[in-house]
CSV table of C-alpha atoms in Angstrom, one decimal:
chain,number,residue,atom,x,y,z
A,4,MET,CA,105.8,125.3,127.9
A,5,ASP,CA,105.0,129.0,127.2
A,6,VAL,CA,107.3,128.9,124.2
A,7,VAL,CA,105.4,126.0,122.7
A,8,LEU,CA,102.0,127.7,123.3
A,9,ALA,CA,103.3,131.0,121.9
A,10,ASN,CA,104.6,129.3,118.8
A,11,PHE,CA,101.6,127.0,118.3
A,12,PRO,CA,100.6,128.4,114.9
A,13,ALA,CA,104.2,127.9,113.8
A,14,TYR,CA,104.0,124.3,115.0
A,15,ILE,CA,100.8,123.7,113.0
A,16,ASP,CA,102.4,125.3,109.9
A,17,ALA,CA,105.5,123.0,110.2
A,18,PHE,CA,103.2,120.0,110.8
A,19,LEU,CA,101.3,120.7,107.6
A,20,THR,CA,104.6,121.0,105.7
A,21,THR,CA,105.7,117.6,107.1
A,22,LEU,CA,102.3,116.2,106.2
A,23,ARG,CA,102.6,117.5,102.6
A,24,LEU,CA,106.1,116.0,102.2
A,25,LEU,CA,104.8,112.8,103.6
A,26,VAL,CA,101.7,112.5,101.4
A,27,VAL,CA,103.2,113.6,98.1
A,28,ALA,CA,106.5,111.7,98.5
A,29,GLY,CA,104.5,108.7,99.8
A,30,LEU,CA,102.2,108.5,96.8
A,31,ALA,CA,105.1,109.0,94.4
A,32,ALA,CA,107.1,106.3,96.1
A,33,PHE,CA,104.2,104.0,96.0
A,34,ILE,CA,103.8,104.5,92.2
A,35,ILE,CA,107.5,104.1,91.5
A,36,GLY,CA,107.8,101.1,93.9
A,37,THR,CA,104.9,99.3,92.2
A,38,VAL,CA,106.5,99.7,88.8
A,39,VAL,CA,109.9,98.6,90.1
A,40,ALA,CA,108.3,95.6,91.7
A,41,ALA,CA,106.4,94.6,88.6
A,42,MET,CA,109.6,94.9,86.6
A,43,ARG,CA,111.4,92.8,89.1
A,44,VAL,CA,109.0,89.8,88.5
A,45,SER,CA,108.6,90.4,84.8
A,46,PRO,CA,109.5,87.8,82.2
A,47,VAL,CA,111.9,90.2,80.5
A,48,ALA,CA,115.5,89.8,81.8
A,49,ALA,CA,116.6,93.3,81.0
A,50,LEU,CA,113.7,94.8,83.0
A,51,ARG,CA,114.6,92.5,85.9
A,52,ALA,CA,118.2,93.6,85.8
A,53,VAL,CA,117.4,97.4,85.7
A,54,SER,CA,115.0,97.0,88.6
A,55,ALA,CA,117.5,95.0,90.7
A,56,THR,CA,120.3,97.5,90.1
A,57,TYR,CA,118.0,100.4,91.0
A,58,THR,CA,116.9,98.7,94.2
A,59,GLU,CA,120.4,97.8,95.4
A,60,LEU,CA,121.9,101.2,94.5
A,61,ILE,CA,119.2,103.3,96.3
A,62,ARG,CA,118.9,101.0,99.3
A,63,ASN,CA,122.6,101.2,100.0
A,64,THR,CA,122.8,105.0,99.7
A,65,PRO,CA,122.1,107.1,102.8
A,66,LEU,CA,119.0,109.4,102.4
A,67,THR,CA,121.1,112.4,103.2
A,68,LEU,CA,123.2,111.6,100.1
A,69,VAL,CA,120.1,111.2,97.9
A,70,LEU,CA,118.8,114.5,99.2
A,71,PHE,CA,122.2,116.2,98.7
A,72,PHE,CA,122.2,114.9,95.1
A,73,CYS,CA,118.7,116.3,94.4
A,74,ALA,CA,119.2,119.6,96.2
A,75,ALA,CA,122.8,120.4,95.5
A,76,VAL,CA,124.2,118.4,92.6
A,77,VAL,CA,121.3,118.4,90.2
A,78,PRO,CA,121.0,122.2,90.1
A,79,ASN,CA,124.7,122.3,89.5
A,80,LEU,CA,124.3,120.0,86.4
A,81,PHE,CA,120.9,121.0,85.0
A,82,GLY,CA,119.9,124.2,86.8
A,83,THR,CA,116.8,124.6,89.0
A,84,PHE,CA,114.2,124.2,86.2
A,85,GLY,CA,113.3,127.9,86.5
A,86,MET,CA,112.3,127.7,90.2
A,87,SER,CA,113.6,130.0,92.8
A,88,LEU,CA,115.7,128.4,95.5
A,89,ASN,CA,113.1,127.7,98.3
A,90,PRO,CA,110.4,126.1,96.2
A,91,TYR,CA,113.2,124.1,94.5
A,92,TYR,CA,114.4,122.8,97.8
A,93,LEU,CA,110.9,121.7,98.8
A,94,ALA,CA,110.5,119.9,95.4
A,95,ALA,CA,114.0,118.4,95.6
A,96,ALA,CA,113.3,117.1,99.2
A,97,THR,CA,110.0,115.6,98.0
A,98,VAL,CA,111.7,113.9,95.0
A,99,ALA,CA,114.6,112.6,97.1
A,100,LEU,CA,112.2,111.1,99.7
A,101,ALA,CA,110.1,109.5,97.0
A,102,ILE,CA,113.2,108.0,95.3
A,103,TYR,CA,114.7,106.8,98.6
A,104,THR,CA,111.4,105.2,99.8
A,105,SER,CA,110.5,103.5,96.5
A,106,PRO,CA,112.8,100.5,96.7
A,107,PHE,CA,111.5,99.7,100.2
A,108,VAL,CA,107.9,99.8,98.8
A,109,ALA,CA,109.1,97.6,95.9
A,110,GLU,CA,110.7,95.0,98.2
A,111,ALA,CA,107.6,94.9,100.4
A,112,LEU,CA,105.4,94.3,97.4
A,113,ARG,CA,107.8,91.7,96.0
A,114,SER,CA,107.6,89.7,99.2
A,115,GLY,CA,103.8,90.1,99.0
A,116,ILE,CA,103.8,88.8,95.4
A,117,ASN,CA,105.9,85.8,96.5
A,118,GLY,CA,103.5,85.3,99.4
A,119,VAL,CA,100.4,84.9,97.2
A,120,PRO,CA,99.7,81.1,96.9
A,121,VAL,CA,101.1,79.6,93.7
A,122,GLY,CA,97.6,78.2,92.8
A,123,GLN,CA,96.3,81.7,92.3
A,124,ALA,CA,98.7,82.5,89.5
A,125,GLU,CA,98.4,79.0,88.0
A,126,ALA,CA,94.6,79.3,88.0
A,127,ALA,CA,94.9,82.7,86.3
A,128,ARG,CA,97.3,81.4,83.7
A,129,SER,CA,95.2,78.3,83.1
A,130,VAL,CA,92.2,80.4,82.2
A,131,GLY,CA,94.4,82.1,79.6
A,132,LEU,CA,95.5,85.3,81.2
A,133,GLY,CA,98.9,86.7,80.2
A,134,PHE,CA,101.6,88.1,82.5
A,135,GLY,CA,100.2,91.6,82.7
A,136,GLN,CA,96.6,90.4,83.3
A,137,THR,CA,97.7,87.8,85.8
A,138,LEU,CA,99.7,90.4,87.7
A,139,THR,CA,97.2,93.2,87.7
A,140,THR,CA,93.9,91.3,88.1
A,141,VAL,CA,94.8,88.4,90.3
A,142,VAL,CA,98.2,88.6,92.0
A,143,LEU,CA,98.7,92.3,92.8
A,144,PRO,CA,95.2,92.9,94.4
A,145,GLN,CA,96.0,90.0,96.9
A,146,ALA,CA,99.6,91.1,97.4
A,147,PHE,CA,98.6,94.7,98.2
A,148,ARG,CA,96.3,93.4,100.9
A,149,MET,CA,98.9,91.2,102.4
A,150,VAL,CA,101.6,93.9,102.5
A,151,VAL,CA,99.6,96.6,104.1
A,152,PRO,CA,101.4,96.2,107.5
A,153,PRO,CA,104.9,96.3,106.0
A,154,LEU,CA,103.8,99.2,103.8
A,155,ILE,CA,102.6,101.1,106.8
A,156,ASN,CA,106.0,100.5,108.4
A,157,VAL,CA,107.5,102.0,105.3
A,158,VAL,CA,105.2,105.0,105.7
A,159,ILE,CA,106.2,105.4,109.3
A,160,ALA,CA,109.9,105.4,108.3
A,161,LEU,CA,109.1,108.0,105.7
A,162,THR,CA,107.3,110.2,108.2
A,163,LYS,CA,110.5,110.2,110.3
A,164,ASN,CA,112.7,110.6,107.3
A,165,THR,CA,110.9,113.9,106.3
A,166,SER,CA,113.0,115.5,109.1
A,167,VAL,CA,116.1,115.1,106.9
A,168,ALA,CA,114.6,117.8,104.6
A,169,ALA,CA,115.5,120.3,107.3
A,170,GLY,CA,119.1,120.1,106.1
A,171,PHE,CA,118.1,122.2,103.1
A,172,GLY,CA,115.9,124.6,105.0
A,173,VAL,CA,112.5,123.1,104.2
A,174,GLY,CA,110.4,124.5,107.0
A,175,GLU,CA,109.0,121.3,108.5
A,176,LEU,CA,108.8,120.1,112.2
A,177,PHE,CA,112.4,119.3,112.8
A,178,LEU,CA,113.7,122.7,111.4
A,179,LEU,CA,111.1,124.5,113.6
A,180,GLY,CA,112.3,122.5,116.6
A,181,ARG,CA,115.9,123.4,116.0
A,182,ARG,CA,115.2,127.1,115.4
A,183,LEU,CA,113.1,127.4,118.5
A,184,ALA,CA,115.6,125.4,120.6
A,185,ASN,CA,118.5,127.7,119.4
A,186,ALA,CA,116.5,130.8,120.2
A,187,ASN,CA,115.2,129.6,123.6
A,188,GLY,CA,118.1,127.8,125.3
A,189,ASN,CA,116.2,127.6,128.6
A,190,ALA,CA,113.2,125.7,127.2
A,191,VAL,CA,114.8,123.1,125.0
A,192,ILE,CA,113.0,120.1,126.5
A,193,PRO,CA,109.4,121.3,126.1
A,194,ILE,CA,110.1,122.6,122.6
A,195,LEU,CA,111.5,119.3,121.4
A,196,LEU,CA,108.8,117.3,123.2
A,197,GLY,CA,106.3,119.5,121.4
A,198,VAL,CA,107.9,118.5,118.1
A,199,VAL,CA,108.0,114.8,119.1
A,200,THR,CA,104.2,115.0,119.9
A,201,PHE,CA,103.4,116.0,116.4
A,202,TYR,CA,105.5,113.2,115.0
A,203,LEU,CA,103.8,110.7,117.3
A,204,ILE,CA,100.4,112.0,116.2
A,205,ILE,CA,101.2,110.5,112.8
A,206,THR,CA,103.3,107.5,113.7
A,207,ILE,CA,101.5,105.9,116.7
A,208,PRO,CA,98.0,105.6,115.0
A,209,LEU,CA,99.7,104.2,111.9
A,210,GLY,CA,101.5,101.6,114.1
A,211,LEU,CA,98.3,100.6,115.8
A,212,ILE,CA,96.5,100.2,112.5
A,213,ALA,CA,99.4,98.0,111.2
A,214,ASN,CA,99.2,95.8,114.3
A,215,ARG,CA,95.5,95.4,114.0
A,216,ILE,CA,95.6,94.5,110.3
A,217,GLU,CA,98.6,92.1,111.0
A,218,LYS,CA,96.5,90.3,113.5
A,219,LYS,CA,93.5,90.0,111.1
A,220,VAL,CA,95.6,88.7,108.3
A,221,ALA,CA,97.2,86.2,110.7
A,222,VAL,CA,93.8,84.9,111.7
A,223,LEU,CA,92.7,84.6,108.0
A,224,ARG,CA,95.6,82.4,107.0
B,18,MET,CA,114.2,81.6,85.0
B,19,THR,CA,110.7,80.2,85.2
B,20,SER,CA,108.0,81.7,87.4
B,21,VAL,CA,104.5,80.9,88.3
B,22,LEU,CA,103.5,84.3,87.0
B,23,TYR,CA,103.9,83.4,83.3
B,24,ASP,CA,104.0,80.4,81.0
B,25,ALA,CA,107.3,79.1,79.6
B,26,PRO,CA,107.8,81.5,76.7
B,27,GLY,CA,107.2,80.3,73.2
B,28,PRO,CA,108.9,81.6,70.1
B,29,LYS,CA,106.6,84.6,69.9
B,30,ALA,CA,106.9,85.5,73.6
B,31,ARG,CA,110.7,85.1,73.3
B,32,ARG,CA,110.8,87.5,70.4
B,33,LEU,CA,108.7,90.1,72.2
B,34,SER,CA,110.9,89.7,75.3
B,35,ARG,CA,114.0,90.2,73.2
B,36,ILE,CA,112.6,93.3,71.6
B,37,ILE,CA,111.7,94.8,75.0
B,38,SER,CA,115.2,93.8,76.3
B,39,VAL,CA,116.9,95.6,73.4
B,40,LEU,CA,114.6,98.7,73.9
B,41,THR,CA,115.4,98.8,77.6
B,42,ALA,CA,119.1,98.5,76.9
B,43,LEU,CA,118.8,101.4,74.4
B,44,VAL,CA,117.0,103.6,76.9
B,45,VAL,CA,119.5,102.9,79.6
B,46,ILE,CA,122.4,103.5,77.2
B,47,ALA,CA,120.8,106.7,76.0
B,48,ALA,CA,120.3,107.9,79.5
B,49,LEU,CA,123.9,107.2,80.5
B,50,ALA,CA,125.2,108.8,77.3
B,51,GLY,CA,123.0,111.9,78.0
B,52,LEU,CA,124.4,112.0,81.6
B,53,ILE,CA,128.0,111.7,80.4
B,54,TRP,CA,127.4,114.4,77.7
B,55,THR,CA,125.9,116.7,80.3
B,56,LEU,CA,128.9,116.0,82.7
B,57,ALA,CA,131.4,116.6,80.0
B,58,ALA,CA,130.0,119.9,78.7
B,59,PRO,CA,131.7,123.0,79.9
B,60,ARG,CA,129.5,125.2,82.1
B,61,THR,CA,129.3,128.9,83.1
B,62,THR,CA,128.9,129.8,86.7
B,63,VAL,CA,126.6,132.5,88.0
B,64,SER,CA,129.4,135.0,87.9
B,65,GLY,CA,130.0,134.3,84.3
B,66,ALA,CA,133.2,132.4,84.6
B,67,GLU,CA,133.7,129.4,82.2
B,68,LEU,CA,134.5,126.1,83.9
B,69,PRO,CA,135.6,122.9,82.1
B,70,GLY,CA,133.4,119.8,82.0
B,71,TYR,CA,133.5,117.2,84.8
B,72,PHE,CA,135.9,114.9,83.0
B,73,ASP,CA,138.5,117.6,82.8
B,74,ALA,CA,141.7,116.9,84.7
B,75,THR,CA,141.4,120.2,86.6
B,76,ARG,CA,138.2,118.8,88.3
B,77,TRP,CA,140.1,115.8,89.7
B,78,ASN,CA,143.6,117.0,90.3
B,79,ILE,CA,143.2,117.4,94.1
B,80,PHE,CA,143.7,113.7,94.7
B,81,ASP,CA,147.5,114.0,94.5
B,82,ARG,CA,147.4,116.0,97.7
B,83,GLU,CA,148.1,114.1,100.8
B,84,ALA,CA,145.9,116.3,103.0
B,85,VAL,CA,142.8,115.3,100.9
B,86,TRP,CA,143.4,111.6,101.5
B,87,ILE,CA,144.0,112.2,105.2
B,88,ALA,CA,140.7,114.1,105.5
B,89,ILE,CA,138.9,111.4,103.6
B,90,GLY,CA,140.4,108.8,106.0
B,91,ARG,CA,139.3,110.9,109.0
B,92,GLY,CA,135.8,111.0,107.6
B,93,VAL,CA,135.7,107.2,107.0
B,94,TRP,CA,137.1,106.7,110.5
B,95,GLY,CA,134.4,109.0,112.0
B,96,THR,CA,131.7,107.0,110.3
B,97,LEU,CA,133.0,103.6,111.1
B,98,SER,CA,133.9,104.3,114.7
B,99,ALA,CA,130.4,105.8,115.4
B,100,ALA,CA,128.7,102.9,113.6
B,101,GLY,CA,130.8,100.3,115.3
B,102,VAL,CA,130.2,101.5,118.9
B,103,ALA,CA,126.5,102.2,118.1
B,104,ALA,CA,126.1,98.7,116.6
B,105,VAL,CA,127.5,97.0,119.8
B,106,LEU,CA,125.3,99.2,122.1
B,107,ALA,CA,122.3,98.6,119.9
B,108,LEU,CA,122.7,94.9,120.0
B,109,ALA,CA,123.0,95.0,123.8
B,110,PHE,CA,120.1,97.3,124.2
B,111,GLY,CA,118.0,95.1,121.8
B,112,VAL,CA,118.7,92.0,123.8
B,113,VAL,CA,117.6,93.8,127.1
B,114,LEU,CA,114.5,95.2,125.4
B,115,SER,CA,113.4,91.9,123.9
B,116,LEU,CA,113.8,90.2,127.4
B,117,LEU,CA,111.8,93.0,129.1
B,118,ARG,CA,109.2,93.0,126.4
B,119,ALA,CA,108.7,89.3,126.5
B,120,SER,CA,108.4,89.3,130.3
B,121,GLU,CA,105.5,87.7,132.0
B,122,LEU,CA,105.0,90.5,134.5
B,123,PRO,CA,102.7,93.2,133.1
B,124,ALA,CA,104.5,95.8,135.3
B,125,VAL,CA,107.6,95.2,133.3
B,126,ARG,CA,106.1,94.6,129.9
B,127,ILE,CA,103.7,97.5,129.6
B,128,PRO,CA,106.2,100.3,130.4
B,129,THR,CA,108.7,98.7,128.1
B,130,THR,CA,106.2,98.7,125.3
B,131,ILE,CA,105.4,102.4,125.8
B,132,VAL,CA,109.1,103.3,125.8
B,133,LEU,CA,109.6,101.2,122.7
B,134,GLU,CA,106.7,102.8,120.8
B,135,PHE,CA,108.0,106.2,121.8
B,136,ILE,CA,111.6,105.5,120.5
B,137,ARG,CA,110.3,104.0,117.3
B,138,GLY,CA,108.0,107.0,116.6
B,139,VAL,CA,110.7,109.7,116.9
B,140,PRO,CA,113.0,110.7,114.1
B,141,VAL,CA,116.7,109.7,114.8
B,142,LEU,CA,117.6,113.3,113.8
B,143,LEU,CA,115.5,114.7,116.6
B,144,MET,CA,117.0,112.2,119.1
B,145,MET,CA,120.5,113.3,118.2
B,146,LEU,CA,119.6,117.0,118.7
B,147,PHE,CA,117.8,116.1,121.9
B,148,ILE,CA,120.9,114.2,123.3
B,149,LEU,CA,123.2,117.0,122.2
B,150,LEU,CA,121.2,119.8,123.7
B,151,VAL,CA,119.8,118.2,126.8
B,152,ALA,CA,122.6,115.8,127.8
B,153,GLY,CA,125.3,118.1,126.5
B,154,SER,CA,127.4,115.0,125.6
B,155,GLY,CA,129.2,116.2,122.5
B,156,ALA,CA,128.6,115.3,118.9
B,157,TYR,CA,130.1,111.8,119.0
B,158,TRP,CA,127.9,110.5,121.8
B,159,ALA,CA,124.8,112.3,120.4
B,160,VAL,CA,125.2,110.3,117.2
B,161,VAL,CA,126.1,107.0,118.9
B,162,GLY,CA,123.4,107.4,121.6
B,163,ALA,CA,120.6,108.1,119.1
B,164,LEU,CA,121.6,105.4,116.7
B,165,ALA,CA,122.0,102.8,119.6
B,166,LEU,CA,118.5,103.7,121.0
B,167,TYR,CA,116.6,103.6,117.7
B,168,ASN,CA,118.3,100.6,116.2
B,169,GLY,CA,118.3,98.8,119.6
B,170,ALA,CA,114.5,99.2,119.6
B,171,ILE,CA,114.2,97.7,116.1
B,172,ILE,CA,116.6,94.8,116.9
B,173,GLY,CA,114.7,94.2,120.1
B,174,GLU,CA,111.5,93.8,118.2
B,175,ALA,CA,113.1,91.5,115.7
B,176,LEU,CA,114.5,89.3,118.5
B,177,ARG,CA,111.1,89.2,120.2
B,178,ALA,CA,109.5,88.1,117.0
B,179,GLY,CA,112.2,85.4,116.7
B,180,ILE,CA,111.4,84.2,120.2
B,181,ARG,CA,107.7,84.1,119.5
B,182,SER,CA,108.2,82.1,116.3
B,183,LEU,CA,109.9,79.3,118.1
B,184,PRO,CA,107.8,76.1,118.8
B,185,ARG,CA,106.3,76.3,122.3
B,186,GLY,CA,107.9,73.0,123.2
B,187,GLN,CA,111.3,74.6,123.4
B,188,ARG,CA,110.3,76.7,126.4
B,189,GLU,CA,108.3,74.0,127.9
B,190,ALA,CA,111.2,71.6,127.6
B,191,GLY,CA,113.5,74.1,129.3
B,192,LEU,CA,111.1,74.7,132.2
B,193,SER,CA,110.4,71.0,132.7
B,194,LEU,CA,114.2,70.4,133.0
B,195,GLY,CA,114.0,72.6,136.0
B,196,LEU,CA,115.6,75.7,134.5
B,197,SER,CA,114.3,79.0,135.7
B,198,GLY,CA,112.3,81.2,133.3
B,199,LEU,CA,115.3,83.5,132.7
B,200,ARG,CA,117.7,80.7,132.1
B,201,THR,CA,115.3,79.1,129.7
B,202,ARG,CA,115.2,82.3,127.8
B,203,PHE,CA,119.0,82.7,127.7
B,204,LEU,CA,120.1,79.1,127.2
B,205,ILE,CA,117.3,77.7,125.1
B,206,GLU,CA,115.2,80.3,123.3
B,207,PHE,CA,117.7,83.2,122.8
B,208,PRO,CA,120.4,81.4,120.8
B,209,GLN,CA,117.8,80.0,118.4
B,210,ALA,CA,115.9,83.4,118.0
B,211,PHE,CA,119.2,85.2,117.4
B,212,ARG,CA,120.3,82.8,114.6
B,213,GLN,CA,116.9,82.9,113.0
B,214,MET,CA,116.8,86.7,113.0
B,215,LEU,CA,120.5,87.3,112.0
B,216,PRO,CA,119.7,88.5,108.4
B,217,ILE,CA,117.2,91.0,109.7
B,218,ILE,CA,119.7,92.2,112.4
B,219,ILE,CA,122.5,92.6,109.8
B,220,ALA,CA,120.1,94.5,107.5
B,221,GLN,CA,119.4,96.8,110.5
B,222,LEU,CA,123.1,97.4,111.0
B,223,VAL,CA,123.3,98.6,107.4
B,224,VAL,CA,120.6,101.1,108.2
B,225,LEU,CA,122.6,102.1,111.3
B,226,LEU,CA,125.7,102.6,109.1
B,227,LYS,CA,123.7,104.8,106.6
B,228,ASP,CA,122.1,106.8,109.4
B,229,THR,CA,125.5,107.9,110.7
B,230,SER,CA,125.3,110.5,107.9
B,231,LEU,CA,122.5,112.2,109.9
B,232,GLY,CA,125.3,113.3,112.2
B,233,TYR,CA,125.6,116.4,110.1
B,234,VAL,CA,122.8,117.9,112.3
B,235,VAL,CA,125.2,117.9,115.3
B,236,ALA,CA,128.2,118.7,113.1
B,237,TYR,CA,129.7,115.2,113.7
B,238,PRO,CA,132.7,114.8,111.3
B,239,GLU,CA,131.7,111.7,109.3
B,240,ILE,CA,132.2,111.0,105.6
B,241,LEU,CA,129.4,113.1,104.2
B,242,PHE,CA,130.1,116.0,106.5
B,243,ILE,CA,133.9,116.1,105.7
B,244,VAL,CA,133.9,114.9,102.1
B,245,GLY,CA,130.6,116.3,100.9
B,246,GLY,CA,130.4,119.5,103.0
B,247,ASN,CA,133.8,120.6,104.4
B,248,MET,CA,136.1,119.8,101.5
B,249,PRO,CA,134.2,121.5,98.7
B,250,ASP,CA,134.1,124.6,101.0
B,251,SER,CA,137.9,124.6,101.5
B,252,TYR,CA,139.0,123.5,98.0
B,253,GLY,CA,136.4,125.3,96.0
B,254,SER,CA,133.0,124.4,94.6
B,255,ARG,CA,134.5,123.2,91.3
B,256,TYR,CA,135.3,120.0,93.2
B,257,GLN,CA,131.8,119.6,94.6
B,258,PHE,CA,130.8,116.9,92.1
B,259,THR,CA,134.1,115.1,92.4
B,260,PHE,CA,133.7,114.9,96.2
B,261,PHE,CA,130.1,113.8,95.8
B,262,VAL,CA,131.3,110.9,93.6
B,263,VAL,CA,133.9,109.9,96.1
B,264,THR,CA,131.4,110.0,99.0
B,265,ILE,CA,128.8,107.9,97.2
B,266,ALA,CA,131.5,105.4,96.2
B,267,ILE,CA,132.7,104.9,99.8
B,268,TYR,CA,129.2,104.4,101.1
B,269,LEU,CA,128.3,101.9,98.4
B,270,ALA,CA,131.5,100.0,98.9
B,271,ILE,CA,130.9,99.6,102.7
B,272,ASN,CA,127.2,99.0,102.5
B,273,LEU,CA,127.3,96.5,99.6
B,274,ALA,CA,130.0,94.6,101.5
B,275,VAL,CA,127.8,94.4,104.7
B,276,SER,CA,124.7,93.5,102.6
B,277,ALA,CA,126.6,90.7,100.9
B,278,LEU,CA,127.6,89.4,104.3
B,279,ALA,CA,123.9,89.4,105.3
B,280,ARG,CA,123.0,87.5,102.2
B,281,PHE,CA,125.8,85.0,102.9
B,282,MET,CA,124.6,84.6,106.5
B,283,SER,CA,121.0,84.0,105.5
B,284,ARG,CA,122.0,81.3,102.9
B,285,ARG,CA,124.3,79.5,105.3
B,286,ARG,CA,122.1,77.7,107.7
B,287,ILE,CA,124.0,77.5,111.0
B,288,PRO,CA,123.3,74.1,112.6
B,289,LEU,CA,121.5,74.5,115.9
B,290,GLY,CA,123.1,73.3,119.1
């Protein structure tokens, strides 16, 4: 317990790094995922094919491999874009997390789009809206609301996935836990429980919110 | 394909759609060509030595060595054996959890819920490290244990949702026949819930398979650790990209096969009873 208290500022620091990874990668994944989902339901066959290929490829690749690609293979091919190594690894981890998470966002949104009652899209078309207008003004706003619980589950998974960034030395919670545990072999359990607590601070409230919204939506329909 | 989202395309819409299709194809082809060109270009290392491009034979000539294939085989075996055992344990754990979680006794249900929330909120990586350091079980059981716990929790939740989605009459019919509560669960509700949730369960097994690659944290020798990490170290970094391509190809082959199985299972409605 003393080790945890003595390293409390380090915990907060690592927690903030985890949060930063989570927020930036989450927002990027949300944007990419929305575009991919829109392409997946679009009238243009080529866009559908590109989006389906992207989803299948990324979903069947382990996150560790995506991260390895961004952090080790890309610098080998293109250089580190003028960044020194540590900031580059942070950026690479963020990009890898965003790419890895985006197909899950896209699939959640697509199931939401399919879940919007058919009459909504028909009504929009019958008042003369095109595909883009139907999607952005009628279908997506309802789909977003319906997929909030599954999207929150994606965010929870992302929170836990940020720990993989430790593999390239990004100083987030898991790396801190491993370092402290290696340095203090006699206090492994409190150190790791401390790390777990910080993850639970993010994941448990999110889970509770998802449950509550799920119940509300279930009553509405 | 027709969709409720757009009208059946007329001549103008079809032309627009064709133009966008051609543009997309051009962009994709340009991106691929750019990638191939980048790969083929010779590059200089930090030390100033000139290396040939990635399509040069000297980048790929290690695959005539038997030792390389044996190492790759060991990596695949490491991944599959951990994933296989973890999958069986996860299924068993999931069944137990779903039974406890659906129990009518609050004294059983509430602790189970708390344990479940705890397991679901903790990164698998952290669980592996915890098992390795605290239980001192060795890398294999750290990987298998963490994967079984985490995926078991997810599968348990899926099964519980399956049980809840059954019509209430199923349980009532079982009870009114004089079966005990537990036997009703096992004989009546469970087989139906399991069939209904099979696609979700198989999808979770793909996740489990992918997550074996997290074993690098406890130095468990699976595909990524051996082919992506160890081999470039021992054969030289000039083969790093080669080994990366091989690793990704192996993962995609295995996972796409399992995903195809999941799709097949969800299309094929198994008759009940």
